[in-house]
Short mmCIF file of C-alpha atoms and ligand atoms in Angstrom, two decimals:
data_model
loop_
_atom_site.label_atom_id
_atom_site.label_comp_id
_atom_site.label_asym_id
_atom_site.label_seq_id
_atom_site.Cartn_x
_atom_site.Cartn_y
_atom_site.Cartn_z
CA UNK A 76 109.02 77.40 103.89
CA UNK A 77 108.47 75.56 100.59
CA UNK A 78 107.44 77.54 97.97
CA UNK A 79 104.14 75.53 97.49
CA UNK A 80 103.16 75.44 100.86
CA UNK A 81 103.06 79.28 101.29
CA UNK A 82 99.25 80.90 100.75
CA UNK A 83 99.12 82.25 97.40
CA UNK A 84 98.72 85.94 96.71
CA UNK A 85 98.58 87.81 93.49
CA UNK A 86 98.53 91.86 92.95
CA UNK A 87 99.19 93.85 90.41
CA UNK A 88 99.91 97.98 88.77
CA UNK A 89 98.56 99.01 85.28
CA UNK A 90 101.73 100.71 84.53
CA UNK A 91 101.79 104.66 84.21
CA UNK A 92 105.36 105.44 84.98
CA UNK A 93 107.91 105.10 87.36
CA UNK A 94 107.26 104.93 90.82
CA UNK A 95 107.79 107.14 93.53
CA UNK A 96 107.76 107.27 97.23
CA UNK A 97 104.27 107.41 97.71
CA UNK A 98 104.16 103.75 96.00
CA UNK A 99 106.56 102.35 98.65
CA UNK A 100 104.51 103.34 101.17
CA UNK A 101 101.43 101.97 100.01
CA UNK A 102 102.19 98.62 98.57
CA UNK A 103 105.26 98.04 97.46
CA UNK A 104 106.99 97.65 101.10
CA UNK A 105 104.04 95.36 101.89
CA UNK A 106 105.16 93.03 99.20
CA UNK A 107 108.57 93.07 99.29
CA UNK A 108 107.66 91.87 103.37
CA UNK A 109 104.91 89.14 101.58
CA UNK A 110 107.44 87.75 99.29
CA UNK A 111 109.32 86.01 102.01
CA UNK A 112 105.95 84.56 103.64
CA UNK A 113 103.82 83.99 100.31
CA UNK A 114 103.51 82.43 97.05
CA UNK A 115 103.36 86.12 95.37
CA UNK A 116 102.69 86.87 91.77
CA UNK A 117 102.96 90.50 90.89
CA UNK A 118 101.39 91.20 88.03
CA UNK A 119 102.13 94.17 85.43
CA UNK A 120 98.53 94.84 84.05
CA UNK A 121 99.81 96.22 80.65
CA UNK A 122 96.75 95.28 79.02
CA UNK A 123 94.76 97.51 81.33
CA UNK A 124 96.91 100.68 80.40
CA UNK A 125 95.45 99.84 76.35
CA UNK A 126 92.25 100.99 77.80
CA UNK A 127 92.85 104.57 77.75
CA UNK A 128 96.19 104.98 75.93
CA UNK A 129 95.81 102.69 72.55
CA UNK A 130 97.01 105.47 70.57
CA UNK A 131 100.61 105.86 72.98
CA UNK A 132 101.09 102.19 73.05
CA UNK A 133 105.33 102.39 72.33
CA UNK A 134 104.71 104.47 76.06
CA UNK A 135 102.82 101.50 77.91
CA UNK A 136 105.75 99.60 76.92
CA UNK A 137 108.07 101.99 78.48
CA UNK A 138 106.38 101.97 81.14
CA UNK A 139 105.81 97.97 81.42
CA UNK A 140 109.64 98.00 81.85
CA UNK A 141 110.31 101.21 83.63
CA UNK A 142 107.44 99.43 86.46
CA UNK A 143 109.91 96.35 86.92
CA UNK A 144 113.32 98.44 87.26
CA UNK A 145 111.61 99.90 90.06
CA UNK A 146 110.12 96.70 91.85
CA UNK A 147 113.59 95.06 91.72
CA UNK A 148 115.25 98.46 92.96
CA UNK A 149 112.44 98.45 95.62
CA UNK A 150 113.50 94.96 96.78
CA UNK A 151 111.25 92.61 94.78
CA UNK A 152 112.81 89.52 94.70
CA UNK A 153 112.23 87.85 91.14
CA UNK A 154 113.29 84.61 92.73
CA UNK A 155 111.02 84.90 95.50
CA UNK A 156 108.34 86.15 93.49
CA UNK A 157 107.29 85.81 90.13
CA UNK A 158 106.77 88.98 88.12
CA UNK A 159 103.93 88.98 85.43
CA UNK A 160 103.49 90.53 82.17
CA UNK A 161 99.33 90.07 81.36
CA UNK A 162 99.54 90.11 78.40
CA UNK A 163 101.48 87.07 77.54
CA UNK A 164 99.58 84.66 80.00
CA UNK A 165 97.04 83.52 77.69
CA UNK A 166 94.89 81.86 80.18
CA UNK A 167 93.72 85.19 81.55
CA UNK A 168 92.19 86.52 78.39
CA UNK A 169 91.03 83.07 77.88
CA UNK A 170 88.79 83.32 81.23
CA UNK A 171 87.72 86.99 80.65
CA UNK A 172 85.43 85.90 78.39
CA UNK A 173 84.26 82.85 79.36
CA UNK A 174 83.62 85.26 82.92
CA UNK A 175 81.98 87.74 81.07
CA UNK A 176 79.05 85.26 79.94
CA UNK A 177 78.80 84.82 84.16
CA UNK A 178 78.23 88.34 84.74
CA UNK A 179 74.87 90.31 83.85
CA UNK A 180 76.09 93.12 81.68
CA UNK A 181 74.06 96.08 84.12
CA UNK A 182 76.44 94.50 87.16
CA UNK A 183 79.58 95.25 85.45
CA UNK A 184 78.39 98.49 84.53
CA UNK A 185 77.36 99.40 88.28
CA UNK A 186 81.09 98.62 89.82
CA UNK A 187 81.90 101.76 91.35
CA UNK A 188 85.16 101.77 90.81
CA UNK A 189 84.63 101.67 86.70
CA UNK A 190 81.85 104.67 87.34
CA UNK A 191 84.59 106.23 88.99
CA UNK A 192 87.21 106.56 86.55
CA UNK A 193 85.07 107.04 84.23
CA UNK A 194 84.41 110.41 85.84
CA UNK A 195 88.13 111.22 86.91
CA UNK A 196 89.05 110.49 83.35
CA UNK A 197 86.63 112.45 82.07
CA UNK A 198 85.35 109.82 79.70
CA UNK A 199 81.86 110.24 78.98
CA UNK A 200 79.95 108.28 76.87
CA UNK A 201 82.95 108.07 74.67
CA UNK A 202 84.77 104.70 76.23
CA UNK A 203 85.55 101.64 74.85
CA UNK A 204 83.87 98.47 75.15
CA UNK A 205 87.52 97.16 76.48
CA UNK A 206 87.24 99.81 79.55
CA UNK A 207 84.46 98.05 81.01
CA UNK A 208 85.60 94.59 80.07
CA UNK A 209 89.17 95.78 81.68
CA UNK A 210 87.44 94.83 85.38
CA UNK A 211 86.12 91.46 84.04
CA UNK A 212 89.99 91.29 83.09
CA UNK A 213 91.13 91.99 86.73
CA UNK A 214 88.78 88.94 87.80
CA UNK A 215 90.25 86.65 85.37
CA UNK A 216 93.83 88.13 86.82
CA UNK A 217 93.05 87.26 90.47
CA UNK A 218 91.11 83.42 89.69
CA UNK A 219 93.84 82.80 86.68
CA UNK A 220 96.12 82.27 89.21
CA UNK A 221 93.80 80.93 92.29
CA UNK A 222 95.03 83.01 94.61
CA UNK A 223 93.30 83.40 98.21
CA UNK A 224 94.45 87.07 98.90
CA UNK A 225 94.72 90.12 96.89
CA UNK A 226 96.63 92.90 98.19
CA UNK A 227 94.96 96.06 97.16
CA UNK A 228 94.08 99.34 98.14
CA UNK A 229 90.46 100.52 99.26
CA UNK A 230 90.03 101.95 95.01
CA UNK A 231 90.16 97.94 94.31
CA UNK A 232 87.96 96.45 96.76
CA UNK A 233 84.72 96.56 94.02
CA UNK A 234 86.89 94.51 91.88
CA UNK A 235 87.41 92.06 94.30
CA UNK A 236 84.25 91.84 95.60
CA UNK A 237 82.66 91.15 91.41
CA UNK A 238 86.05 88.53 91.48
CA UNK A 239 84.15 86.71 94.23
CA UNK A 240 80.92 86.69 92.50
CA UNK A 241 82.59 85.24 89.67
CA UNK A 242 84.29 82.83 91.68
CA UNK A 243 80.44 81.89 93.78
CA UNK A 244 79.08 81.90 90.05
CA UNK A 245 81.48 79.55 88.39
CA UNK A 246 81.66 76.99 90.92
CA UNK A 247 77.75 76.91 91.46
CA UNK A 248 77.00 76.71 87.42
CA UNK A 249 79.75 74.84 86.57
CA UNK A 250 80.75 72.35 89.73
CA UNK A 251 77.67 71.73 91.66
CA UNK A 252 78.56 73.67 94.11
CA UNK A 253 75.63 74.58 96.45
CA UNK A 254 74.11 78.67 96.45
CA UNK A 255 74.39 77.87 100.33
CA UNK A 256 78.07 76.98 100.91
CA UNK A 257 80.36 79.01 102.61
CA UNK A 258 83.03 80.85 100.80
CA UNK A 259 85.72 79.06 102.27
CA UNK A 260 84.44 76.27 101.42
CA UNK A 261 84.25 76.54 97.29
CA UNK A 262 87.26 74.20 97.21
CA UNK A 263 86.22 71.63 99.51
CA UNK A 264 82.98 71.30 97.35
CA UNK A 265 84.71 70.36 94.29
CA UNK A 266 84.63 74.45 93.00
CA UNK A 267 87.71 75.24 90.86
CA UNK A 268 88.35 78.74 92.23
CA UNK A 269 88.72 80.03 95.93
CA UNK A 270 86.98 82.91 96.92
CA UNK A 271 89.66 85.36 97.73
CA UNK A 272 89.65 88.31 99.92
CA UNK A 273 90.71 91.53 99.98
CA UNK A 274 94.11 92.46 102.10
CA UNK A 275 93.66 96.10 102.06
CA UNK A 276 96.25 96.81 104.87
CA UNK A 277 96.73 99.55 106.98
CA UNK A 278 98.11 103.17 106.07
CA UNK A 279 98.97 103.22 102.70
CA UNK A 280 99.06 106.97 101.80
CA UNK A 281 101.88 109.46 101.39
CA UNK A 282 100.98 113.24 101.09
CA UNK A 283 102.70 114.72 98.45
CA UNK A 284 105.48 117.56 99.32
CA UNK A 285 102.43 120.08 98.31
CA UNK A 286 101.31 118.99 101.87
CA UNK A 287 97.62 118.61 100.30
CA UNK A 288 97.02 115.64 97.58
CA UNK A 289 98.22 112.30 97.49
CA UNK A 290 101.36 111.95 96.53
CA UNK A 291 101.33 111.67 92.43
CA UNK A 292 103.41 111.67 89.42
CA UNK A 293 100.91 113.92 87.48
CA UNK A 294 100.50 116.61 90.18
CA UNK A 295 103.96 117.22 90.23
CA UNK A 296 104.47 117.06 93.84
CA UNK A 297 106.22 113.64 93.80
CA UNK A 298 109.51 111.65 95.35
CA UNK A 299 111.01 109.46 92.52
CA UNK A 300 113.09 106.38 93.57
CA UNK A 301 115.40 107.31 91.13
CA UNK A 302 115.80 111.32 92.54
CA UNK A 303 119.35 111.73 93.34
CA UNK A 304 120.42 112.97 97.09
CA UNK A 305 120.46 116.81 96.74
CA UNK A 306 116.84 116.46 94.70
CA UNK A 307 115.43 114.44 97.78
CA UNK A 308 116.58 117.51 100.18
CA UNK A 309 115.28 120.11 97.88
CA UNK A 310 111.87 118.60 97.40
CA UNK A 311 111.35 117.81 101.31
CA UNK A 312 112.51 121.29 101.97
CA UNK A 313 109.40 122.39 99.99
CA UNK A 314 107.12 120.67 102.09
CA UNK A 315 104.49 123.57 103.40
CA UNK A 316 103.21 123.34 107.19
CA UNK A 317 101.93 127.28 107.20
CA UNK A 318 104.00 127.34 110.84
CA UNK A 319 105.92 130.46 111.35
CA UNK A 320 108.55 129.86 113.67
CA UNK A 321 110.59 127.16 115.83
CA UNK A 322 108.74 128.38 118.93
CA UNK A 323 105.07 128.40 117.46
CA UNK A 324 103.48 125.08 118.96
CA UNK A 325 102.99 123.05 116.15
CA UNK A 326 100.48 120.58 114.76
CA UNK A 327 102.30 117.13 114.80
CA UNK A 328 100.01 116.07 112.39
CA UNK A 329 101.54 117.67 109.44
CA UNK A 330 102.34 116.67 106.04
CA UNK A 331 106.00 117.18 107.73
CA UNK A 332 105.12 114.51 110.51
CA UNK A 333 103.45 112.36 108.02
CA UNK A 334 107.19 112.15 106.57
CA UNK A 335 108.43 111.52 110.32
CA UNK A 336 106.02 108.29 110.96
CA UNK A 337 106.72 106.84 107.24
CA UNK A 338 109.96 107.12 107.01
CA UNK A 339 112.14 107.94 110.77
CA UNK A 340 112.49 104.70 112.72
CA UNK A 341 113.60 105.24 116.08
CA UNK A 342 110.56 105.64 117.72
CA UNK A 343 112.00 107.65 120.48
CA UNK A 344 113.45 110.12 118.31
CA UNK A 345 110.28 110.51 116.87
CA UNK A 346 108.53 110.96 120.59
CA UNK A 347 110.91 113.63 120.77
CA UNK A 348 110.79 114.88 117.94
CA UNK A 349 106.73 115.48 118.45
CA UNK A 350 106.76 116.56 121.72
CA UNK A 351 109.29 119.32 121.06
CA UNK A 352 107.18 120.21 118.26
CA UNK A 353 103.70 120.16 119.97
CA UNK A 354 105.01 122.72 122.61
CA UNK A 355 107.16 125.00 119.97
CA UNK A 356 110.73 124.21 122.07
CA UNK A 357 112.88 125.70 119.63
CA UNK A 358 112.54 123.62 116.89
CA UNK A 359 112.17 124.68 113.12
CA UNK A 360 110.67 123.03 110.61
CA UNK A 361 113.95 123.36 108.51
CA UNK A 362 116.08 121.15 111.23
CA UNK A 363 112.60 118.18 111.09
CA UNK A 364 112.97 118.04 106.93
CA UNK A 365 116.47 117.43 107.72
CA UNK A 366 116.16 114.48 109.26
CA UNK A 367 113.89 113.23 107.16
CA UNK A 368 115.74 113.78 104.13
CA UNK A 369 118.55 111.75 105.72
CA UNK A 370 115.93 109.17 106.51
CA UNK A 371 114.43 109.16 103.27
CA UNK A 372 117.90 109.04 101.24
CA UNK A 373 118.89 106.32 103.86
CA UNK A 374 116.13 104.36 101.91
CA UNK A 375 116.84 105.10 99.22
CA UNK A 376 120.23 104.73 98.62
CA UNK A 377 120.25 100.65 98.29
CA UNK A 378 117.29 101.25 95.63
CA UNK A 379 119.36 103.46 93.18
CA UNK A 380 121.93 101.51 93.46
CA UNK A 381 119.95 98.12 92.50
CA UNK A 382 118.35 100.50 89.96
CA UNK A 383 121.34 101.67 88.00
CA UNK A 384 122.17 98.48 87.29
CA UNK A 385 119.30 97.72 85.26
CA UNK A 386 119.91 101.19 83.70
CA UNK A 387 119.83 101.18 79.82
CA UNK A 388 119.06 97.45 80.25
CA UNK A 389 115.69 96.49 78.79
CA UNK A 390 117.39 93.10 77.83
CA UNK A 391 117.94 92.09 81.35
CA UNK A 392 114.41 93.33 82.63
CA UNK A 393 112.28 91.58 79.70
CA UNK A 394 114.47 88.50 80.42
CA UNK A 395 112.76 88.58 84.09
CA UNK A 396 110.02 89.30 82.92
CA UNK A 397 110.00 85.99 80.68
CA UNK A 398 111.05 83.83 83.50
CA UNK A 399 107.97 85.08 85.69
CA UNK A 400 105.55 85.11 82.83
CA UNK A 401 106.68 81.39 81.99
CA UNK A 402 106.21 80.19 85.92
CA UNK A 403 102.75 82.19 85.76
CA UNK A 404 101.78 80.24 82.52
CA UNK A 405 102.62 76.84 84.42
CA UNK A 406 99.43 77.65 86.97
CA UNK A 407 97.18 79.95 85.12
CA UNK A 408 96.89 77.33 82.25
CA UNK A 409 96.50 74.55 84.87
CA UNK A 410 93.72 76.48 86.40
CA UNK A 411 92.39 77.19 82.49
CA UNK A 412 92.36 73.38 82.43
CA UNK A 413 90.63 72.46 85.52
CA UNK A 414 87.89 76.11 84.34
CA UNK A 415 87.35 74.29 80.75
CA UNK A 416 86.17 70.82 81.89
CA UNK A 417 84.33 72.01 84.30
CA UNK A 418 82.64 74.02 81.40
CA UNK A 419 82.46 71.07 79.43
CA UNK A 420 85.14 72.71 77.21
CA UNK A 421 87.59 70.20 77.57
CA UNK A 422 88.55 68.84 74.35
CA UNK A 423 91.97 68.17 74.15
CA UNK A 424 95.42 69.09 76.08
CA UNK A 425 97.17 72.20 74.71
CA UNK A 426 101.37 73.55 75.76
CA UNK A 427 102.81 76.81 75.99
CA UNK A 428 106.10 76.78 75.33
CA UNK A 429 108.45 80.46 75.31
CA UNK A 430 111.19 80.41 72.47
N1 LIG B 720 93.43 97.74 88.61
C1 LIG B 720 94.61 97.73 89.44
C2 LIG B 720 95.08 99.18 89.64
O1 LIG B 720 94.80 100.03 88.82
C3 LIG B 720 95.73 96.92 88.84
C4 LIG B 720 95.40 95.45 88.72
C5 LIG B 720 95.21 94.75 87.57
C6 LIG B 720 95.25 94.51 89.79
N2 LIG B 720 94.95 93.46 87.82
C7 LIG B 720 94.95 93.26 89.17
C8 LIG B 720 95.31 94.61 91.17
C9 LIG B 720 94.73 92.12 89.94
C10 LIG B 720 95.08 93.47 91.92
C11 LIG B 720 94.77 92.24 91.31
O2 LIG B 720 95.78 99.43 90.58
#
């Protein structure tokens, strides 16, 4: 299928470190399957991380790099799809504000998503006016590019849903477009943005080897890609099920079986494997991590391998980076274009042009 023809999608990570299992499993095996069937652009929301962490910025760029070592060892395809850094595709911060003067300041304020972190985070009355204007960011980062899905987790459906009142809002002030059409119709009507959806697929969450929270890097109880074979056995040995022995009838749904579904693929092994479990047929929970360990290095295996050689490589990762960024300027300032007349801010042609 031709590149062009191919739905567009767009997603993105404010990058916090490397990845581990847990983001396989929820989106990143998702998109490596979407980057054969879509027009992808994966976006690296560095801009996002300076809401929180301006005083640690040398770290968000570690991390900016350290996110795309791990997408290509994943399987991301920088060919297939283009990779973004935010912060060098002008045409996003452009948009943020001219979005900002579409949104009633109380609405932002009232995403729950925002009054959510702002809680987690423990941030008080004491945030910047950039943490709230971070989600008017994320609308810009989804209509920038005009895509019609966004792959996302539940967390990030508020976000979409204020993108699509931007995208309503725009098109009505700006192109004529009536308060009565149908989303899917925006385009049709002479709007300049689509009104995308939300793709939150299904699954999507890894228990940590505590067997109780999500996985996470900052609990501690985390899979890294980059974890080397023995480190993989010793953490999913330390998975807890409370079961005492291979004959106690067991609970087959387990943080240990949550390991089985995600990660062992014969599904008749894994029949057996839950039947002889359920009835407590002589089977320990020490021969099950096994075979997930072998499973789980089995995946892997091809990822360190990609990984190592972007080791010690920052040269070869920002020079990816560049060539995504530079195919993401080519639309989002087309799109900036078509957003400006329409706002009768269309005064004269501009180019961006990487040296
Ligand atoms: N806010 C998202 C997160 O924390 C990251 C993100 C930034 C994003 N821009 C986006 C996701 C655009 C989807 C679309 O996970």
């Amino acid at each position: 299928m031709a590149a062009t023809t191919r739905p567009r999608i767009l997603t993105g990570d404010t990058p916090t470190g490397t990845l581990h299992l847990g983001h396989w499993v929820g989106s990143v095996k998702r998109r490596v399957e979407l980057q054969t069937t879509h027009e992808c652009y994966f976006l690296i929301a560095n801009m996002h991380a300076y809401t929180t962490r301006t005083r640690t910025a040398p770290d968000i760029r570690r991390d900016s790099l350290e996110i795309v070592r791990d997408y290509l060892a994943m399987g991301i395809d920088p060919v297939q799809a283009a990779i973004v850094l935010q912060s060098e595709v002008p045409a996003i911060a452009e948009l943020t504000f001219l979005f900002a003067m579409l949104l009633p300041f109380n609405r932002v304020m009232r995403n729950p998503t925002l009054s959510e972190e702002i809680k987690i985070k423990g941030l008080g009355d004491q945030y910047s006016f950039g943490f709230p204007l971070y989600a008017v960011g994320q609308t810009a980062d989804i209509l920038a590019f005009r895509a019609v899905g966004v792959p996302v987790g539940e967390d990030q459906v508020p976000h979409l849903e204020m993108t699509r009142e931007v995208a309503r809002r725009f098109n009505q002030v700006f192109c004529g477009v009536s308060e009565h059409a149908e989303d899917g119709d925006h385009e049709k009507l002479g709007g300049v943005f689509p009104v995308p959806h939300a793709d939150v697929g299904k699954v999507g969450r890894l228990v940590g080897i505590d067997g109780l929270n999500k996985m996470s890097k900052s609990l501690g109880n985390a899979i890294f890609i980059a974890d080397s074979p023995k480190e993989v056995q010793k953490k999913i040995g330390k998975i807890f099920t409370g079961r005492q022995s291979p004959t106690e009838p067991g609970d087959t749904n387990n943080a240990l079986f949550q390991y089985v579904d995600a990660f062992i693929h014969d599904a008749s092994r894994v029949a057996e494997l839950k039947d002889r479990y359920a009835r407590g047929d002589n089977i320990g929970d020490g021969h099950i991590k096994v075979e997930i360990a072998e499973a789980v290095n089995a995946l892997l295996e091809p990822m360190r391998e990609r990984r190592k050689q972007y080791e010690g490589n920052d040269g070869a990762i920002v020079a990816i980076i560049k060539e995504g960024t530079a195919r993401a300027n080519t639309l989002a300032e087309e799109t900036l274009r078509m957003a400006k007349d329409a706002a009768s801010l269309g005064y004269f042609t501009r180019r961006i042009d990487f040296v």
